[in-house]
CSV table of C-alpha atoms and ligand atoms in Angstrom, one decimal:
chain,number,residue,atom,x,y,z
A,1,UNK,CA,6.4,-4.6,-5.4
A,2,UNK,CA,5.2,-1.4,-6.9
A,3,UNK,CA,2.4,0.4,-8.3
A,4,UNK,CA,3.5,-0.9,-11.7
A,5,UNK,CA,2.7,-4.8,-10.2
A,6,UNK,CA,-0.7,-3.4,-9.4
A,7,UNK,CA,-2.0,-2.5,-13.2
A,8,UNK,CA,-3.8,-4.7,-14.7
A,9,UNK,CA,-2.9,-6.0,-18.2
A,10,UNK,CA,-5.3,-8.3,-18.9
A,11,UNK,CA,-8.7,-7.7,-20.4
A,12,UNK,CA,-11.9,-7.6,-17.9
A,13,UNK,CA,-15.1,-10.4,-18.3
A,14,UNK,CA,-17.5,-7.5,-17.5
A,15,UNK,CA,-20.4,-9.7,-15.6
A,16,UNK,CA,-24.2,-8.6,-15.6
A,17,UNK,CA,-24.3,-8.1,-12.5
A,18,UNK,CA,-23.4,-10.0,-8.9
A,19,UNK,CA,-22.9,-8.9,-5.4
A,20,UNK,CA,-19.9,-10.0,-3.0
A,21,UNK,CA,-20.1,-9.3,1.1
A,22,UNK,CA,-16.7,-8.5,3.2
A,23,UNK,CA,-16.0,-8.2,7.2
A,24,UNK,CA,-13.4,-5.9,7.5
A,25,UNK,CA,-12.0,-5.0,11.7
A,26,UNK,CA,-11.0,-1.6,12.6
A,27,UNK,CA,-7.0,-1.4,13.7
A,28,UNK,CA,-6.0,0.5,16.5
A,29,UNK,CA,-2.2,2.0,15.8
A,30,UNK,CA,0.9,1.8,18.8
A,31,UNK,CA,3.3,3.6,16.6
A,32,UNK,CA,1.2,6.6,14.6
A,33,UNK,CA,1.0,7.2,11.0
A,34,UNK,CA,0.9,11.0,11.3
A,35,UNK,CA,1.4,12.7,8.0
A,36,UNK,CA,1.5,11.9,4.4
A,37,UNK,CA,2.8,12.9,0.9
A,38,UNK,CA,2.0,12.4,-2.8
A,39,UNK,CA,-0.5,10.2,-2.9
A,40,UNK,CA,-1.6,8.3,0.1
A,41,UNK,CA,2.1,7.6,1.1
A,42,UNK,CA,3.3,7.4,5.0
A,43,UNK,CA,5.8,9.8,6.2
A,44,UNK,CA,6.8,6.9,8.6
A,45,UNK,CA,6.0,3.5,9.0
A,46,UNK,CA,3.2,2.5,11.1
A,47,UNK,CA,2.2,-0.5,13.0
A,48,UNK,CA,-1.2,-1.5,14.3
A,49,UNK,CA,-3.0,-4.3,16.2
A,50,UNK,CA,-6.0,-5.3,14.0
A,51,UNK,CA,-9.5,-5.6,16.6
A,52,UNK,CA,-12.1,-8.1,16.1
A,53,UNK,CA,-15.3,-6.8,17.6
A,54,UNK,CA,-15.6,-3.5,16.1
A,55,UNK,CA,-15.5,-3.9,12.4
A,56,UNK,CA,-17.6,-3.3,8.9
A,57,UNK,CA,-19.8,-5.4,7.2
A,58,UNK,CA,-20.3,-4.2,3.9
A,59,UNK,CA,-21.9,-5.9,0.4
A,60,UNK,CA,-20.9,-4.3,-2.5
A,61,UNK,CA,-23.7,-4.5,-5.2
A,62,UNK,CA,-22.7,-4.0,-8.8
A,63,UNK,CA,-24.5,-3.9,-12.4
A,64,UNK,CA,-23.4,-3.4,-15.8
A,65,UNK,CA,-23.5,0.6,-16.7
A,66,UNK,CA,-25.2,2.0,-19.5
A,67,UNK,CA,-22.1,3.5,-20.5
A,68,UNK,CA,-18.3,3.0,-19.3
A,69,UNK,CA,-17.2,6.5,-20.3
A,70,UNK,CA,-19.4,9.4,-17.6
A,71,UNK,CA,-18.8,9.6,-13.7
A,72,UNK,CA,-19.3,6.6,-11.3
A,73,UNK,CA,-23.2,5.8,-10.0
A,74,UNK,CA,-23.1,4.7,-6.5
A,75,UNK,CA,-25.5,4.8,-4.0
A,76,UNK,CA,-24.3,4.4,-0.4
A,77,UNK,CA,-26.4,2.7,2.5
A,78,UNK,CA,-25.7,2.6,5.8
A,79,UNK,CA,-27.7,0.5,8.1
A,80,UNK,CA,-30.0,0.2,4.9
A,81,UNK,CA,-30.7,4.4,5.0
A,82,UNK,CA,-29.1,6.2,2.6
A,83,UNK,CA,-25.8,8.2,3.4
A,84,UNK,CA,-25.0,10.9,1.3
A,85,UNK,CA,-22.4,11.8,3.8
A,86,UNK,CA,-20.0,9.5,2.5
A,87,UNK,CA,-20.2,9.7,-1.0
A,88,UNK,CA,-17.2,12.5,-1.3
A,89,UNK,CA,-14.7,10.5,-0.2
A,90,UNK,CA,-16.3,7.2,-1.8
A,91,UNK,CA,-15.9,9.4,-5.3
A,92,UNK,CA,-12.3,10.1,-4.3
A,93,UNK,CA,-11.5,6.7,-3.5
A,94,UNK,CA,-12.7,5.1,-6.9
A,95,UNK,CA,-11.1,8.0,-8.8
A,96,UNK,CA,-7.7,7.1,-7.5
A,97,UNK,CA,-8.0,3.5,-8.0
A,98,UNK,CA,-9.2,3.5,-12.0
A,99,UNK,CA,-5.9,3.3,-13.0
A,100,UNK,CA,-5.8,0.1,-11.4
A,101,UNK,CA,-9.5,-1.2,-12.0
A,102,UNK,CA,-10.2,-0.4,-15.4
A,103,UNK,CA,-13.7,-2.1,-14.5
A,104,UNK,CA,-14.5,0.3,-12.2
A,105,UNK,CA,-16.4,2.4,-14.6
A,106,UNK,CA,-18.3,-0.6,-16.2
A,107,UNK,CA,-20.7,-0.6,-13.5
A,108,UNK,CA,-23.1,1.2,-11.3
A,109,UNK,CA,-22.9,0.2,-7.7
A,110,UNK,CA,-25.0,-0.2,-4.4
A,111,UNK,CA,-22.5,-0.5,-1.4
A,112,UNK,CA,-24.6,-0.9,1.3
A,113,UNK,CA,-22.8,-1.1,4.9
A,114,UNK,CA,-23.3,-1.5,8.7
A,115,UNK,CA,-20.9,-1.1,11.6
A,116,UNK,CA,-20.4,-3.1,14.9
A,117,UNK,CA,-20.1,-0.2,16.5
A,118,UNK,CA,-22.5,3.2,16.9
A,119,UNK,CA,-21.8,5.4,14.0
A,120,UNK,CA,-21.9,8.0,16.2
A,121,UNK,CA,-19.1,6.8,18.3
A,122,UNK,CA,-16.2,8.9,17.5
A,123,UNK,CA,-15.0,5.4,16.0
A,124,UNK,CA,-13.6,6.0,12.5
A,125,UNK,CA,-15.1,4.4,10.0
A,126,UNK,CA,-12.8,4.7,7.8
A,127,UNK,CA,-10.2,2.1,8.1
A,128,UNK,CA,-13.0,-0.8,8.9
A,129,UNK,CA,-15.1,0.5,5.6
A,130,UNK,CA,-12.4,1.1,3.0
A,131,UNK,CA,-10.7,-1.9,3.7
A,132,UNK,CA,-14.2,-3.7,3.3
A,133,UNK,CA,-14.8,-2.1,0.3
A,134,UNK,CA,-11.5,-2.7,-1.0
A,135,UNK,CA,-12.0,-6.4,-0.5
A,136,UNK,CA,-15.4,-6.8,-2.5
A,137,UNK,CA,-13.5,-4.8,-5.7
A,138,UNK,CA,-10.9,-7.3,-5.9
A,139,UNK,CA,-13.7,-10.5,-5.4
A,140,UNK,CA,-15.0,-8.6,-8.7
A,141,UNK,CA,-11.4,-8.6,-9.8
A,142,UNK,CA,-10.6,-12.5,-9.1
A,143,UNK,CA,-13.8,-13.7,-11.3
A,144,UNK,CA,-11.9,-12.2,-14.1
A,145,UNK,CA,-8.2,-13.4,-12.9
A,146,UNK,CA,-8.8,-16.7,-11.2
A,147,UNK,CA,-5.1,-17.9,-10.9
A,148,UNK,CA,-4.3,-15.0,-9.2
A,149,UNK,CA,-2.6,-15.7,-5.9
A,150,UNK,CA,-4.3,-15.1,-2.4
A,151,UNK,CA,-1.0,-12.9,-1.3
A,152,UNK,CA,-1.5,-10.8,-4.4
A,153,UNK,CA,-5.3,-10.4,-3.7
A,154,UNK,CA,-4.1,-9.2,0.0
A,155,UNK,CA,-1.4,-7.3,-1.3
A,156,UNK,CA,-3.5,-5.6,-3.9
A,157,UNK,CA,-6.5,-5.0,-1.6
A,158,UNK,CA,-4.5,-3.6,1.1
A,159,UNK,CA,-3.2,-1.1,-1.7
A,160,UNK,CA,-6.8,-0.1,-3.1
A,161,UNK,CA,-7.4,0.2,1.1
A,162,UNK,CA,-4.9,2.7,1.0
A,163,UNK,CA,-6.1,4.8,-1.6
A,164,UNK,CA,-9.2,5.4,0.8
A,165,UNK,CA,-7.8,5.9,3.7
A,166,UNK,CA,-4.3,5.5,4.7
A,167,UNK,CA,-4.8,3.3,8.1
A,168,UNK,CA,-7.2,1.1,6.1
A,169,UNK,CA,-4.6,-0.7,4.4
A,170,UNK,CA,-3.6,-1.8,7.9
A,171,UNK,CA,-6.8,-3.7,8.3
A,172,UNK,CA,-7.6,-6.6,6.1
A,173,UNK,CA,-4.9,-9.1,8.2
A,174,UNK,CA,-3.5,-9.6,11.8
A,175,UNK,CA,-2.8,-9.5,14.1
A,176,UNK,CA,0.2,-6.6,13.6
A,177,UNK,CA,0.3,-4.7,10.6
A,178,UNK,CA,3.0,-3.1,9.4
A,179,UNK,CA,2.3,0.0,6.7
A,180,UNK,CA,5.7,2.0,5.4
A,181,UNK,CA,8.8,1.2,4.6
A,182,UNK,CA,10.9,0.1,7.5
A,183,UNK,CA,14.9,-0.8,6.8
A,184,UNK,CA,14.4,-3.6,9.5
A,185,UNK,CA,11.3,-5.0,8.5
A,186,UNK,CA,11.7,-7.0,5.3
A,187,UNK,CA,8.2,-7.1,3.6
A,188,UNK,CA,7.5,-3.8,4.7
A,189,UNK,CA,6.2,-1.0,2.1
A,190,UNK,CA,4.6,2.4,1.5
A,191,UNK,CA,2.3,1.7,-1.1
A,192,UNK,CA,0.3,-1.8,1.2
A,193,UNK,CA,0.4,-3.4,4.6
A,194,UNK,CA,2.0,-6.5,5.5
A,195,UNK,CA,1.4,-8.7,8.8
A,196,UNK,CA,4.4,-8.3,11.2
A,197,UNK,CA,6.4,-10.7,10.0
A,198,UNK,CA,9.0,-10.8,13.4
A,199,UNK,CA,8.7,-12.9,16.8
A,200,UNK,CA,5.4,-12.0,18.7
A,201,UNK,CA,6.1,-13.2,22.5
A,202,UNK,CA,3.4,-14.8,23.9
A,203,UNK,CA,2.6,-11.8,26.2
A,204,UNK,CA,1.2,-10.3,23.4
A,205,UNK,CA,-1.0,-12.9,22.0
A,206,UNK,CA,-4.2,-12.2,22.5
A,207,UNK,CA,-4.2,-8.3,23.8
A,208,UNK,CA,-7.6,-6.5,24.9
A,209,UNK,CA,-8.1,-3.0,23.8
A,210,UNK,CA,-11.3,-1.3,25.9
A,211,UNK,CA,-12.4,1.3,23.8
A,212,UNK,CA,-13.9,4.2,25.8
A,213,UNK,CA,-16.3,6.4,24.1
A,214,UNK,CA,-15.2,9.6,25.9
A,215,UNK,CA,-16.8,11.8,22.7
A,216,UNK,CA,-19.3,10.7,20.5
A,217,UNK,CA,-19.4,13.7,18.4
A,218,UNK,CA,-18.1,14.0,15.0
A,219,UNK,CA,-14.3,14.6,14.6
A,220,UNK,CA,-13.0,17.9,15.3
A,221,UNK,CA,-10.5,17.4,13.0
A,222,UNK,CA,-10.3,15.2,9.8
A,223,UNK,CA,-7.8,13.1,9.3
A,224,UNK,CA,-6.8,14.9,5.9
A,225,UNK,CA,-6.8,18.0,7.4
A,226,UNK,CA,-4.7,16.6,10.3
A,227,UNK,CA,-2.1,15.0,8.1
A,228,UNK,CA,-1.9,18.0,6.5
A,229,UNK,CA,-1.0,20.2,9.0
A,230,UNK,CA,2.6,17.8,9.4
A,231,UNK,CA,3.7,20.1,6.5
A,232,UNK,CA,5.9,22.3,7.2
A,233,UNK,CA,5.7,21.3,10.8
A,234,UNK,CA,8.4,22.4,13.0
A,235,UNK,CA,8.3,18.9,14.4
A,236,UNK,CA,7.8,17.2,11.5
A,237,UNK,CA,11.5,15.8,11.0
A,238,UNK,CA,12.0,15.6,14.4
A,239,UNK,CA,8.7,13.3,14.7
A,240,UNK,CA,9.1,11.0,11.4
A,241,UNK,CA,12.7,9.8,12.8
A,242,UNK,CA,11.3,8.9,15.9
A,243,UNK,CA,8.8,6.6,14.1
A,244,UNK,CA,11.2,4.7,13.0
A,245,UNK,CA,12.8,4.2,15.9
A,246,UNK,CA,10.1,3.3,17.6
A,247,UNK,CA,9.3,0.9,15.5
A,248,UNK,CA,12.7,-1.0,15.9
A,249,UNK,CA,12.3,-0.7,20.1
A,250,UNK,CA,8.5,-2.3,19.8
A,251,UNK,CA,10.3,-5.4,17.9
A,252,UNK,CA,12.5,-5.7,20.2
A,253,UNK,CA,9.8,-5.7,22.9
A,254,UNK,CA,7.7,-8.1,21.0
A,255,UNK,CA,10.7,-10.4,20.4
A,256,UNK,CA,11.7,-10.3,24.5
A,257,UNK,CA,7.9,-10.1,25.7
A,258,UNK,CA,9.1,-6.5,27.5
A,259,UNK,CA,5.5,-5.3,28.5
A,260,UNK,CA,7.4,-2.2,30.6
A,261,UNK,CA,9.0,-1.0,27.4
A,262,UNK,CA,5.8,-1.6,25.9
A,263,UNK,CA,3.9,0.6,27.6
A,264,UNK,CA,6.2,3.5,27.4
A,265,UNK,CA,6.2,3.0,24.1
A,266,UNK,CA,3.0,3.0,23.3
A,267,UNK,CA,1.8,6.1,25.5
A,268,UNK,CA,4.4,8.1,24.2
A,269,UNK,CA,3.5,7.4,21.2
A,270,UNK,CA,-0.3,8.2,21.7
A,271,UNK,CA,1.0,11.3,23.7
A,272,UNK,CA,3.2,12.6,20.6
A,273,UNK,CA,0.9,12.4,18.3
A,274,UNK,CA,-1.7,14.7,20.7
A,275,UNK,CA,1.5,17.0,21.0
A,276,UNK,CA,2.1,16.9,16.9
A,277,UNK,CA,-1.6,18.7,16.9
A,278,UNK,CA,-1.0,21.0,19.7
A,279,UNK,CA,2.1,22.6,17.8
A,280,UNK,CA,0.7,22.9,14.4
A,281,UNK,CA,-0.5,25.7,13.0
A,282,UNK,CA,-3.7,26.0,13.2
A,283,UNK,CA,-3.6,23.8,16.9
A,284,UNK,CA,-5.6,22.1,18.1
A,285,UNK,CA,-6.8,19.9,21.2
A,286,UNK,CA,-8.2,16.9,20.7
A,287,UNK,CA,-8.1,15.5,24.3
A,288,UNK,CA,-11.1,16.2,26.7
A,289,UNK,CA,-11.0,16.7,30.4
A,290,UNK,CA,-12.1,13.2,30.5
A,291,UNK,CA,-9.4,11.9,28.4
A,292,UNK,CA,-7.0,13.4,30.8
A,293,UNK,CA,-9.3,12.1,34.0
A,294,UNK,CA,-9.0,8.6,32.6
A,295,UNK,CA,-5.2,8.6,32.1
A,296,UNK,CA,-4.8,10.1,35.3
A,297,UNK,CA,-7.3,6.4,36.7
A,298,UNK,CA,-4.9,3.9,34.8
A,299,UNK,CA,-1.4,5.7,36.0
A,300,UNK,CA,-2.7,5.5,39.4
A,301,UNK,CA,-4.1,1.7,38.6
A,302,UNK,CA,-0.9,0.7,37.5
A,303,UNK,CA,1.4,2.5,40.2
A,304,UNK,CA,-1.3,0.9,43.0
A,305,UNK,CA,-1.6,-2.9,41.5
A,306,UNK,CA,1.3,-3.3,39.4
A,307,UNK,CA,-0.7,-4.1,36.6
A,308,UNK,CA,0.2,-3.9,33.0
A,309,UNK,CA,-2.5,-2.0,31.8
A,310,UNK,CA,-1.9,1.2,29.4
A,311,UNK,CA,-3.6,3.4,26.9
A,312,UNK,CA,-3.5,4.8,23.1
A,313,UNK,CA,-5.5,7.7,21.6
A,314,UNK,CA,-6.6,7.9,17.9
A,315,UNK,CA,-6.8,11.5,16.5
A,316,UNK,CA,-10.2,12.3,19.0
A,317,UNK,CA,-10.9,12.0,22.4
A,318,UNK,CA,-11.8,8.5,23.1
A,319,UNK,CA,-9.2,6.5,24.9
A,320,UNK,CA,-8.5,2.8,24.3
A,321,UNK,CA,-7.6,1.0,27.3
A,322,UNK,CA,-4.7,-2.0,26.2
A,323,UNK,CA,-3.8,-5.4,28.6
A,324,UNK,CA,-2.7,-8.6,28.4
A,325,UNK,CA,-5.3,-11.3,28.3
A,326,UNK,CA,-4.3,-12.1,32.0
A,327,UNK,CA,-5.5,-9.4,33.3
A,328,UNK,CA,-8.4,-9.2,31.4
A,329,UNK,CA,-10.8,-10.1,34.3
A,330,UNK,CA,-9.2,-7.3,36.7
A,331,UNK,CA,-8.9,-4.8,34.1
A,332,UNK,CA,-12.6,-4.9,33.0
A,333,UNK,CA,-13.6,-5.2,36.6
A,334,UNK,CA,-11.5,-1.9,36.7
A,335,UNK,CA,-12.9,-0.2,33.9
A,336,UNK,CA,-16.3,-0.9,35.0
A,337,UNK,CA,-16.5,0.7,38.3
A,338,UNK,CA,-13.8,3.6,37.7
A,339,UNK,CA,-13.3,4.8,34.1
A,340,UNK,CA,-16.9,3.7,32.4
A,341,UNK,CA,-18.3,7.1,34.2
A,342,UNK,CA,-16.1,9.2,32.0
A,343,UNK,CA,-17.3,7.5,29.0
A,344,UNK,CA,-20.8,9.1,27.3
A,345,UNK,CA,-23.6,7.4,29.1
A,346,UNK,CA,-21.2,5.0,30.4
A,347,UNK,CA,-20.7,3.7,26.9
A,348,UNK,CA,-17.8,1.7,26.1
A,349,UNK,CA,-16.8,-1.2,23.9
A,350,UNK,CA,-14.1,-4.6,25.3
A,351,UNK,CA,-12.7,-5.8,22.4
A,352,UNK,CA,-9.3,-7.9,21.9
A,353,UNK,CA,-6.8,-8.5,19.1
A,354,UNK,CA,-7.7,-10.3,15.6
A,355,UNK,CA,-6.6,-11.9,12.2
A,356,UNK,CA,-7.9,-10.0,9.9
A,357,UNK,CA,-11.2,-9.6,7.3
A,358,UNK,CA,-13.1,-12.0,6.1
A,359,UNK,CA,-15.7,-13.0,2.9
A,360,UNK,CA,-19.2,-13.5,4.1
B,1,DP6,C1,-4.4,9.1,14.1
B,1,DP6,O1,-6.0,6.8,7.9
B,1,DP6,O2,-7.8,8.2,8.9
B,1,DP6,O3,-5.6,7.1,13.4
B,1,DP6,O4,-5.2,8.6,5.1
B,1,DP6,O5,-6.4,10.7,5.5
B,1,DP6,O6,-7.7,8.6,5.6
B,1,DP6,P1,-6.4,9.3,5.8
B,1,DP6,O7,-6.1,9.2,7.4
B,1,DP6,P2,-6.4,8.1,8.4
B,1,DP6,O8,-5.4,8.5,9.6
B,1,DP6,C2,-5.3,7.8,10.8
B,1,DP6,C3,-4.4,8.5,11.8
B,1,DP6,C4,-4.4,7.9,13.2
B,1,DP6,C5,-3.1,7.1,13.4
B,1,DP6,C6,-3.1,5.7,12.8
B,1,DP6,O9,-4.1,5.0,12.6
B,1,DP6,O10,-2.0,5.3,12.5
């Protein structure tokens, strides 16, 4: 597939009006998509374990324009309050995806959106919210193209994701998502993202991911700004390699059940990625004492019980705390009385490994 497969031919039923409602999770990465080029492409492939608790619920309102030809009238709710906030990169996002909406511009919009989680919870929105958003376009786009085939909608929706936001594309299926092109990994591409289509041992069926909400604030750092600074990096090679590596080690973990290797993995990963913002110019660091507090609890958790428990970071300070189902009982227990007094007034969220978006 390419971006050609993505534009349309055919000729749009423009509709009065209508309004379609889509659930989309939040992802949480193991190996990072750090940096990007041209537009919206992945230095390095990218895999992710979709959630299930924390997602977006948004319903995309539309009605026939005035005129087809000025700038794009949204309005942008969240929680039913306006959120002006959000428009910039709302405007960006249906800019980049005209070309392959034509009908974009025949309507005025209402996308009015609520999250699982606190907004102010240092949990990007992003990925959850563009891949919702994504979704409810291409409901608009199937009324006009009814034949079209439920891998093409995923395909194309995951594409229009990733105009929003690059790790969005990674959350409309589950429970692995693969985004970037990987020479191992058959349905893998830059330009969408495609459920892991490997052996998945049982081991990691069903995986919890504790998110601890370490920093509430807004991010330090955006993520555009971050990527950015992987240009010109003196890492940068160095680091995109390494991705892909990774990537062929964690399907070789997920094909033998190696929860050891896993864990490695995955740390190092979450580690490197901290490390890629330290060395860039400017630098920056992300991680708070906290952060550093509760890595320091599950090391000493693991060396003391043996468990399996490990962590990954997203670009902030937050940490998300990952185990088998098995242990779920001990972990939380865990969590509960010796990390959730790092987390901002004790706040965290248990959450666990999911399939994927859904039409309400
Ligand atoms: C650290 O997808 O938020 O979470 O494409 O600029 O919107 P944009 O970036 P974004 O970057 C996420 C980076 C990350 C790692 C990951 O999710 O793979």
């Amino acid at each position: 597939m390419t971006e050609s497969d993505f534009t349309p031919s055919e000729n749009y039923k423009v509709l009065t009006q209508g309004s379609v409602t889509y659930q989309s999770p939040s992802n949480i990465a193991l190996v990072k998509y750090w940096g990007k080029h041209g537009e919206q492409l992945p230095q390095n492939p990218s895999i992710s374990f979709t959630l299930s608790n924390c997602h977006t619920t948004t319903t995309l309102s539309y009605k026939k324009a005035a005129s087809a030809t000025g700038e794009i009238e949204f309005d942008v709710l969240l929680d039913g309050k306006s959120e002006p906030d959000f428009k910039p990169k709302i405007a960006k996002f249906f800019e980049r995806i005209e070309k392959y909406i034509p009908f974009v511009k025949e309507y005025s919009y209402v996308i009015d959106t609520t999250n699982s989680f606190p907004h102010s919870s240092g949990i990007a929105s992003s990925a959850s919210g563009m891949s919702a958003l994504a979704l409810c376009l291409m409901e608009i786009e199937r009324q006009s193209n009814p034949d079209m085939t439920p891998a093409y909608f995923l395909q194309k929706a995951s594409f229009l994701a990733r105009l929003g936001s690059g790790s969005a594309c990674r959350s409309l299926d589950g429970p692995l998502v693969v985004w970037g092109n990987h020479k191992e990994i058959s349905n893998s591409s830059d330009i969408f993202g495609t459920s892991y289509n490997g052996n998945v041992h049982d081991n990691f069926k069903n995986y919890q991911d504790t998110i601890l909400l370490v920093d509430k604030g807004e991010k330090q750092v955006s993520s555009t700004v971050g990527h950015g600074l992987m240009h010109g990096h003196a890492f940068a090679k160095a680091r995109f390699s390494q991705a892909h590596d990774n990537l062929s080690e964690l399907m070789r973990v997920f094909e033998v059940g190696d929860v050891d290797a896993f864990i490695k993995l995955v740390e190092s990963e979450a580690l490197t990625l901290h490390a890629m913002m330290m060395t860039s110019h400017p630098y920056f660091i992300l991680m708070k004492p906290k952060t550093l507090e509760i890595i320091n609890e599950i090391w000493d958790y693991r060396q003391q019980t043996g468990s399996k428990v490990c962590f990954t970071l997203d670009a902030g300070a937050n940490v998300h705390v990952l185990y088998p189902e098995n242990e779920k009982h001990s972990v939380q227990d865990f969590i509960a009385t010796k990390l959730s007094k790092f987390c901002q007034n004790g706040h965290y969220i248990n959450d666990f490994v999911g399939n994927g978006a859904k039409k309400l």
